[in-house]
Every structure is written in structure tokens, then in C-alpha cells.
CSV table of C-alpha atoms in Angstrom, one decimal:
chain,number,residue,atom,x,y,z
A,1,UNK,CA,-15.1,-60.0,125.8
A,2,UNK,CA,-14.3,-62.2,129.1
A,3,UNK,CA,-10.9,-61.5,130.6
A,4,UNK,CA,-9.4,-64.5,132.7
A,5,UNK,CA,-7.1,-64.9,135.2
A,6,UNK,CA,-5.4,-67.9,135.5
A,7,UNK,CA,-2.6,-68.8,138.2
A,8,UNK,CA,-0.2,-70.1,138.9
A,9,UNK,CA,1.5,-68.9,135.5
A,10,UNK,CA,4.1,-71.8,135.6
A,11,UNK,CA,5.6,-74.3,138.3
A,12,UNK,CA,7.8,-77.2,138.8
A,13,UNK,CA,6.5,-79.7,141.0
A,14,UNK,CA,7.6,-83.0,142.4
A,15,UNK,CA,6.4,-86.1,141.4
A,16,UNK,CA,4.2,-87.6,143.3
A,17,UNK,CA,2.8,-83.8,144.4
A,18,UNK,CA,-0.5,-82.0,143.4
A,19,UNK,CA,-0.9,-79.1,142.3
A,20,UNK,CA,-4.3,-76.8,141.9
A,21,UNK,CA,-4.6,-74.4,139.4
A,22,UNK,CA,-6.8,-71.3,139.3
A,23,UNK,CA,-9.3,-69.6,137.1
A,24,UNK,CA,-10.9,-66.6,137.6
A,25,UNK,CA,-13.0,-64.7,135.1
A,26,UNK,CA,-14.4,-61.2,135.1
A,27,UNK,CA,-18.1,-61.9,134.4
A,28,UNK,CA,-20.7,-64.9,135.2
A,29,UNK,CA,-20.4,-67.7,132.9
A,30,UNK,CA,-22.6,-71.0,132.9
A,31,UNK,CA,-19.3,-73.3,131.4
A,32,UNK,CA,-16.1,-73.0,131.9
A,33,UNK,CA,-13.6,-75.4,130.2
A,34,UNK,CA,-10.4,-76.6,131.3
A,35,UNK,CA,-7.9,-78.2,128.7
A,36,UNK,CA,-4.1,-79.7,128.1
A,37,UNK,CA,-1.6,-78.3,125.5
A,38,UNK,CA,1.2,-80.8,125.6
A,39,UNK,CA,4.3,-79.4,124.2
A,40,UNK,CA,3.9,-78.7,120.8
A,41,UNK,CA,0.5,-80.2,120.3
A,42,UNK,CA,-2.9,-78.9,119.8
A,43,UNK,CA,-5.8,-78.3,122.6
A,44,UNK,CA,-7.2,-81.1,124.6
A,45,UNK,CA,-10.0,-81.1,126.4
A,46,UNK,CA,-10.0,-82.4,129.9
A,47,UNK,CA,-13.5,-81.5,131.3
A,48,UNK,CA,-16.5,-79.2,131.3
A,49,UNK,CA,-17.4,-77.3,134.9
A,50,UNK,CA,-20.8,-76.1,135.5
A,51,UNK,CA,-22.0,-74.4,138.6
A,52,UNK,CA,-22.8,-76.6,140.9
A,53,UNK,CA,-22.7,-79.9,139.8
A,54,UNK,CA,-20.2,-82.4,138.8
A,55,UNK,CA,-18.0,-82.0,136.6
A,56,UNK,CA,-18.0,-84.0,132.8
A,57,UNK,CA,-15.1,-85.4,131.7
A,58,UNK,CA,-13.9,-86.0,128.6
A,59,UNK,CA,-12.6,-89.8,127.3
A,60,UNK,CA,-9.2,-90.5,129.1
A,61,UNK,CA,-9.7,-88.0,131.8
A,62,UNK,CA,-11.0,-89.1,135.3
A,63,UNK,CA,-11.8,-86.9,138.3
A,64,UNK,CA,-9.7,-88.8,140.7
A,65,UNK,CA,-7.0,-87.5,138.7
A,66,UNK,CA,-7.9,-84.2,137.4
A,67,UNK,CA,-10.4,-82.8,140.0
A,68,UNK,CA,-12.2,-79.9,139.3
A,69,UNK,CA,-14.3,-77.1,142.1
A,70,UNK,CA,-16.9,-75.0,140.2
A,71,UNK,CA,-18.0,-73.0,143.7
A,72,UNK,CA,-19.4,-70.0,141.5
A,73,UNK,CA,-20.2,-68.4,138.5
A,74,UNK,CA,-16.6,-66.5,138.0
A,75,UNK,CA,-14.2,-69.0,139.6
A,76,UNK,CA,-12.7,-72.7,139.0
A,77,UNK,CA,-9.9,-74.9,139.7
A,78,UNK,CA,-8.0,-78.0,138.2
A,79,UNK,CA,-6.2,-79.9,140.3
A,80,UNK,CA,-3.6,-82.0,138.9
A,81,UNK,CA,-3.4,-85.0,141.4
A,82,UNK,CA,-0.4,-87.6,142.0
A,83,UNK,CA,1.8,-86.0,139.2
A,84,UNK,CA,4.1,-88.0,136.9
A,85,UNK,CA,6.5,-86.9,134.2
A,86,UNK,CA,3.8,-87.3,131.5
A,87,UNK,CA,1.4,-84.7,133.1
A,88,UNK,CA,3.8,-81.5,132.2
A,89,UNK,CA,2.0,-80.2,129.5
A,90,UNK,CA,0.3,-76.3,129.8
A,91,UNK,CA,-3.1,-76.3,131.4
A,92,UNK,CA,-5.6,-73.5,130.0
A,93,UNK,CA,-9.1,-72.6,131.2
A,94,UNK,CA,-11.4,-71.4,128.6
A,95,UNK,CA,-15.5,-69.7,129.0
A,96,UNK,CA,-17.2,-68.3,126.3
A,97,UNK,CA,-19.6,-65.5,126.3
A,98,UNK,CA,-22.7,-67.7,125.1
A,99,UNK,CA,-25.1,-66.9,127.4
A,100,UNK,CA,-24.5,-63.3,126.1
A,101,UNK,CA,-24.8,-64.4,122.7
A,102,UNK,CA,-21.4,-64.5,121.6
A,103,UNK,CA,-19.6,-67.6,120.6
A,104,UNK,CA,-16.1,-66.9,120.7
A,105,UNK,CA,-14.0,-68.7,123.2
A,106,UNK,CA,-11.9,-66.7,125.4
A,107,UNK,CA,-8.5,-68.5,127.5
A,108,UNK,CA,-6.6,-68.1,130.6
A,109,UNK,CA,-2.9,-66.9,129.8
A,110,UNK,CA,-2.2,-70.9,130.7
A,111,UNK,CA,0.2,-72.8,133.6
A,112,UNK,CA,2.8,-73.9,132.3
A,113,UNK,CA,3.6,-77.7,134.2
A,114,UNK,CA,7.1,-79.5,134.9
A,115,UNK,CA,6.8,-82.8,137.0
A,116,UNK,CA,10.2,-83.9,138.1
B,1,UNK,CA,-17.4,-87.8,118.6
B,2,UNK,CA,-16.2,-85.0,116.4
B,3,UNK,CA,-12.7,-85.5,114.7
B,4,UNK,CA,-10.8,-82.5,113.3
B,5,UNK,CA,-8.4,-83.0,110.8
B,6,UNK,CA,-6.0,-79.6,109.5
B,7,UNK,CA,-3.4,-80.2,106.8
B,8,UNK,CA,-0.2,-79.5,106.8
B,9,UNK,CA,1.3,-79.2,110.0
B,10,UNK,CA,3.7,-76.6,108.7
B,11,UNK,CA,4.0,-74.2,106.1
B,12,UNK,CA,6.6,-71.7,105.0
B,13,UNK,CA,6.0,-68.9,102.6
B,14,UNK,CA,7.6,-65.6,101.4
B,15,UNK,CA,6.6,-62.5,102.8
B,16,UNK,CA,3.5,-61.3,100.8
B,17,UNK,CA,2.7,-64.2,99.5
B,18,UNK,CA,-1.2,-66.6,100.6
B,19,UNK,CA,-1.1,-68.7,103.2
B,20,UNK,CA,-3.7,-71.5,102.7
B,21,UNK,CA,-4.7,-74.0,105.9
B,22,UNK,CA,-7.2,-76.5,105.6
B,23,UNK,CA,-9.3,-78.6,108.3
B,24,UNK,CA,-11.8,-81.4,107.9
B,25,UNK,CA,-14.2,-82.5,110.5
B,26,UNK,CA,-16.5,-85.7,111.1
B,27,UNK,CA,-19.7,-84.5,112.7
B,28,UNK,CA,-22.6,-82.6,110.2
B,29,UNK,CA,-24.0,-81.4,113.6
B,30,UNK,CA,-20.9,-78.9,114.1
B,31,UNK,CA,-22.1,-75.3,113.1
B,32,UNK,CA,-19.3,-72.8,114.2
B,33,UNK,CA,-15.8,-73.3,113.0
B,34,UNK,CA,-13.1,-70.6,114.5
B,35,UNK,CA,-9.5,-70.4,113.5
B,36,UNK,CA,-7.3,-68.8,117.0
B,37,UNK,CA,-3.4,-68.4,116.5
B,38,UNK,CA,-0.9,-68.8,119.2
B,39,UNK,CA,2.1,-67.5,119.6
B,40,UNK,CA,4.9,-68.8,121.3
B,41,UNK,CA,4.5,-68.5,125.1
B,42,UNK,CA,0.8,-66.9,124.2
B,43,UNK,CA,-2.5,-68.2,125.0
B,44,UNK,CA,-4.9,-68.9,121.8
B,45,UNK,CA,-7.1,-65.9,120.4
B,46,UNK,CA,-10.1,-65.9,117.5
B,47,UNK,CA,-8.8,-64.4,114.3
B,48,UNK,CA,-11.8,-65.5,112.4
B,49,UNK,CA,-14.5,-67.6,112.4
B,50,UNK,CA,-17.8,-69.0,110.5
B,51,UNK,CA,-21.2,-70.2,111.2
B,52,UNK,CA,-22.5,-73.3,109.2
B,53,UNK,CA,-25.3,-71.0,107.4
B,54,UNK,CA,-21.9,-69.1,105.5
B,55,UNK,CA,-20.2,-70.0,103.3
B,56,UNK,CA,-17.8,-67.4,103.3
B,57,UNK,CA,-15.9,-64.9,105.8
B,58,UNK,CA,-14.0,-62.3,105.2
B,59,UNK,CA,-11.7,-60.0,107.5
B,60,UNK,CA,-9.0,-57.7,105.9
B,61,UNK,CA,-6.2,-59.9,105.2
B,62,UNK,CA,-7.8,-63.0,106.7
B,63,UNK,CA,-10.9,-65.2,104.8
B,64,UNK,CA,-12.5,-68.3,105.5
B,65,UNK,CA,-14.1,-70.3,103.5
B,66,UNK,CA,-16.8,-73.8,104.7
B,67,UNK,CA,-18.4,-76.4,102.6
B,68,UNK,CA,-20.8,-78.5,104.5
B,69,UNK,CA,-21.2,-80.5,101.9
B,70,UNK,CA,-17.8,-81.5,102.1
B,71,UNK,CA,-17.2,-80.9,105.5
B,72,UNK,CA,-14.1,-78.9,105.6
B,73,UNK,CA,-13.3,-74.9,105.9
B,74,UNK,CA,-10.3,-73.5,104.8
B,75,UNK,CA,-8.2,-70.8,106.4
B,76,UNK,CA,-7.0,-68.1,103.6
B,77,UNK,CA,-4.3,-65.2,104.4
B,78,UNK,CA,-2.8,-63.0,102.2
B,79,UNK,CA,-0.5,-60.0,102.1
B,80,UNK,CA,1.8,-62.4,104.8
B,81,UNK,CA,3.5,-60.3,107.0
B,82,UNK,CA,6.6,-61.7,109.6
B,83,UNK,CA,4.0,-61.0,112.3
B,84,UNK,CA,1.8,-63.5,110.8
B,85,UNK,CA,4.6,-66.3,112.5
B,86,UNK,CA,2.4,-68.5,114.4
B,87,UNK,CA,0.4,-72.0,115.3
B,88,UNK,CA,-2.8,-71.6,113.4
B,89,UNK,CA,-5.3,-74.1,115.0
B,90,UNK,CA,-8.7,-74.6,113.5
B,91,UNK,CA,-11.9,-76.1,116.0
B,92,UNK,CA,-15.4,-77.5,115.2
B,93,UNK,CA,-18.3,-77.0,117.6
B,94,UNK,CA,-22.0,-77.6,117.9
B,95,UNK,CA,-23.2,-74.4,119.3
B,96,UNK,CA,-26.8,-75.1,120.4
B,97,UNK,CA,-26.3,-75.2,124.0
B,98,UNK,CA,-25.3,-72.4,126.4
B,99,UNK,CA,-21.3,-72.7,126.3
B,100,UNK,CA,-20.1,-75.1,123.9
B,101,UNK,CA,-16.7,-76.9,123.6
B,102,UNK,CA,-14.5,-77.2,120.8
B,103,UNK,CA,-12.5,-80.0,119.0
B,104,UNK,CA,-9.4,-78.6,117.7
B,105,UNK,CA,-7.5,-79.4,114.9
B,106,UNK,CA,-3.8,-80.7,115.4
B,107,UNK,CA,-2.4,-77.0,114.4
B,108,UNK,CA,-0.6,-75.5,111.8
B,109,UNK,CA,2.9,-73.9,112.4
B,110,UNK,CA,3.0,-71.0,109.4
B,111,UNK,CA,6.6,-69.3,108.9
B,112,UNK,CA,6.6,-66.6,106.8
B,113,UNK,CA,10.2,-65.7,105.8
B,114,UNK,CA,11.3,-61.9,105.5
């Protein structure tokens, strides 16, 4: 199993603001996935990060907005850029242990967002 | 792109009776179909999942069920227990590359009454 650590655990930001969020898991891992749970919804997601190279982002997600650092095999943040109202949601990074030849997907504890 | 579908959106049932939650999906390229239940405040975790070359999965109180053919899986627990109380979401992935992403399904809030 992968064990991630994800912070900050929650925070109320300021419109306007940005706000990075962090990802760190306890083993290499060639992906790791960042998505949106808006409140009381299912799983979105936002982009894929590889190891050094850019980002891919998913339909209605752009990198101006969401950027995304991928400086290593174990670490990765989301900034959330220019924050509105509509971009409270919780924001979860995911890996999976494929490389190792599992497939099940493993999540950060999640950041919980209010934009005020 | 892959489209996941999951009926109903929320379901109540007794204590020890089945719980049944069903998903379709669009794309016949999606091999591996996991089911992860969140609890309030909790992050997602696997409870069960399938690989396209099964039909059939069974874990304890927890089975799933696929038909390619059809293109849905099914999400079968029995013996409900209060602890059972959850979002049941169901994904579709095509696992043929190192680290795959899922499509989930729209989620399933089950409430099993003492």
C-alpha cells in the first residue's frame, strides 16, 4: 500500500488568494493524480503529474488556474490560483501502486477549501 | 471519453438486509472497475474491485458482479451492518499503462437503518 500525506488538511482563503496544496507519498510513483470533490458530489479529475514533464489536464481544467510542480518521484503540489467562491470544494491527490503491479488507487486524507 | 453512470443516488435498507448498487460505463476499453466508500469527513478506500477477464468477485459480505457485454458491474452487500453507512462510488479505468486514472461514478449514499 502507498501512504499519502496531504496538507494543508483544510483552510479558508480569501478570494482573490492562492493557495498550494501538498502531496507527499511514501514510495516512488510514476503518476500521481490530483482531483475535486465538490460538496456532495463524486470525484473529478483535474490533472495527471508525471515526473518531470508537464502536467495533462483534464477537459475544463487549465494550468493557469490549477498549476501543478511534479519535482520528484514522492512529492506534488496543486495550486489553486485566483480563488472564487466556486472553487471550495475538497482537493485529493491520489497514486497508485502500478508500477509495482497493483492497481488500487490510494488518496491523500484531502484539503478541505472555503473561498470567501 | 469514458462516462460512468451508478443508480440510485441513495438507498436505505434495514439492518441485515442486501444492498444492491449498480454502475454503467461507455468505453469497452475499461478493464478494472473498483468500488471505494467514503465516509463522512474520510478520504475514499477500495472495498472491492474486478478486472474485465471476471465476471465475478467475491469478499465476505461484499460481491461484485461485471458484464462486458452489457457494460455495467454491480455492487452486492449483504448482512448490512450500521457501519456499512456510507458514499459508495464505483470507477471505470483502462489499466494498460503505468498509473491509470479513473472515471467515477456520481456515488451512492447507502443508509442502513438499525
Amino acid at each position: 500500500s502507498a501512504v499519502i500525506s496531504q496538507k494543508p488538511s483544510r483552510d479558508i482563503c480569501q478570494r482573490g488568494t492562492s493557495l498550494t496544496i501538498q502531496c507527499q507519498v511514501d514510495s516512488q510513483v510514476t503518476m500521481m493524480f490530483w482531483y475535486r470533490q465538490q460538496p456532495g458530489q463524486s470525484l473529478t479529475l483535474i490533472a495527471t503529474a508525471n515526473q518531470g514533464s508537464e502536467a495533462t489536464y483534464e477537459s475544463g481544467f487549465v494550468i493557469d488556474k490549477f498549476p501543478i510542480s511534479r519535482p520528484n518521484l514522492t512529492f506534488s503540489t496543486l495550486t489553486v490560483s485566483n480563488m472564487s467562491p466556486e472553487d471550495s470544494s475538497i482537493y485529493l491527490c491520489s497514486v497508485n501502486d502500478r508500477a509495482r503491479g497493483g492497481t488500487e488507487a490510494f488518496f491523500g486524507q484531502g484539503t478541505r477549501l472555503t473561498v470567501v | 471519453g469514458e462516462n460512468v453512470e451508478q443508480h440510485p443516488s441513495t438507498l436505505s435498507v434495514q439492518e441485515g438486509d442486501s444492498a444492491v448498487i449498480k454502475c454503467t460505463y461507455s468505453d469497452s476499453a475499461s478493464n478494472y472497475f473498483p468500488w471505494y466508500k467514503q465516509e463522512l469527513g474520510k478520504r475514499p478506500q477500495l472495498i472491492i474491485d474486478i478486472r474485465s477477464n471476471v465476471g465475478e468477485k467475491k469478499d465476505q459480505r461484499i460481491a461484485v458482479t461485471l458484464n462486458k457485454t452489457a457494460k455495467h458491474f454491480s455492487l452486492h452487500i449483504t448482512e448490512t451492518q450500521p457501519e456499512d453507512s456510507a458514499v459508495y462510488f464505483c470507477a471505470a479505468s483502462i489499466g494498460d499503462n503505468y498509473g491509470q486514472n479513473f472515471v467515477f461514478g456520481p456515488g451512492t449514499r447507502l443508509s442502513v437503518l438499525p
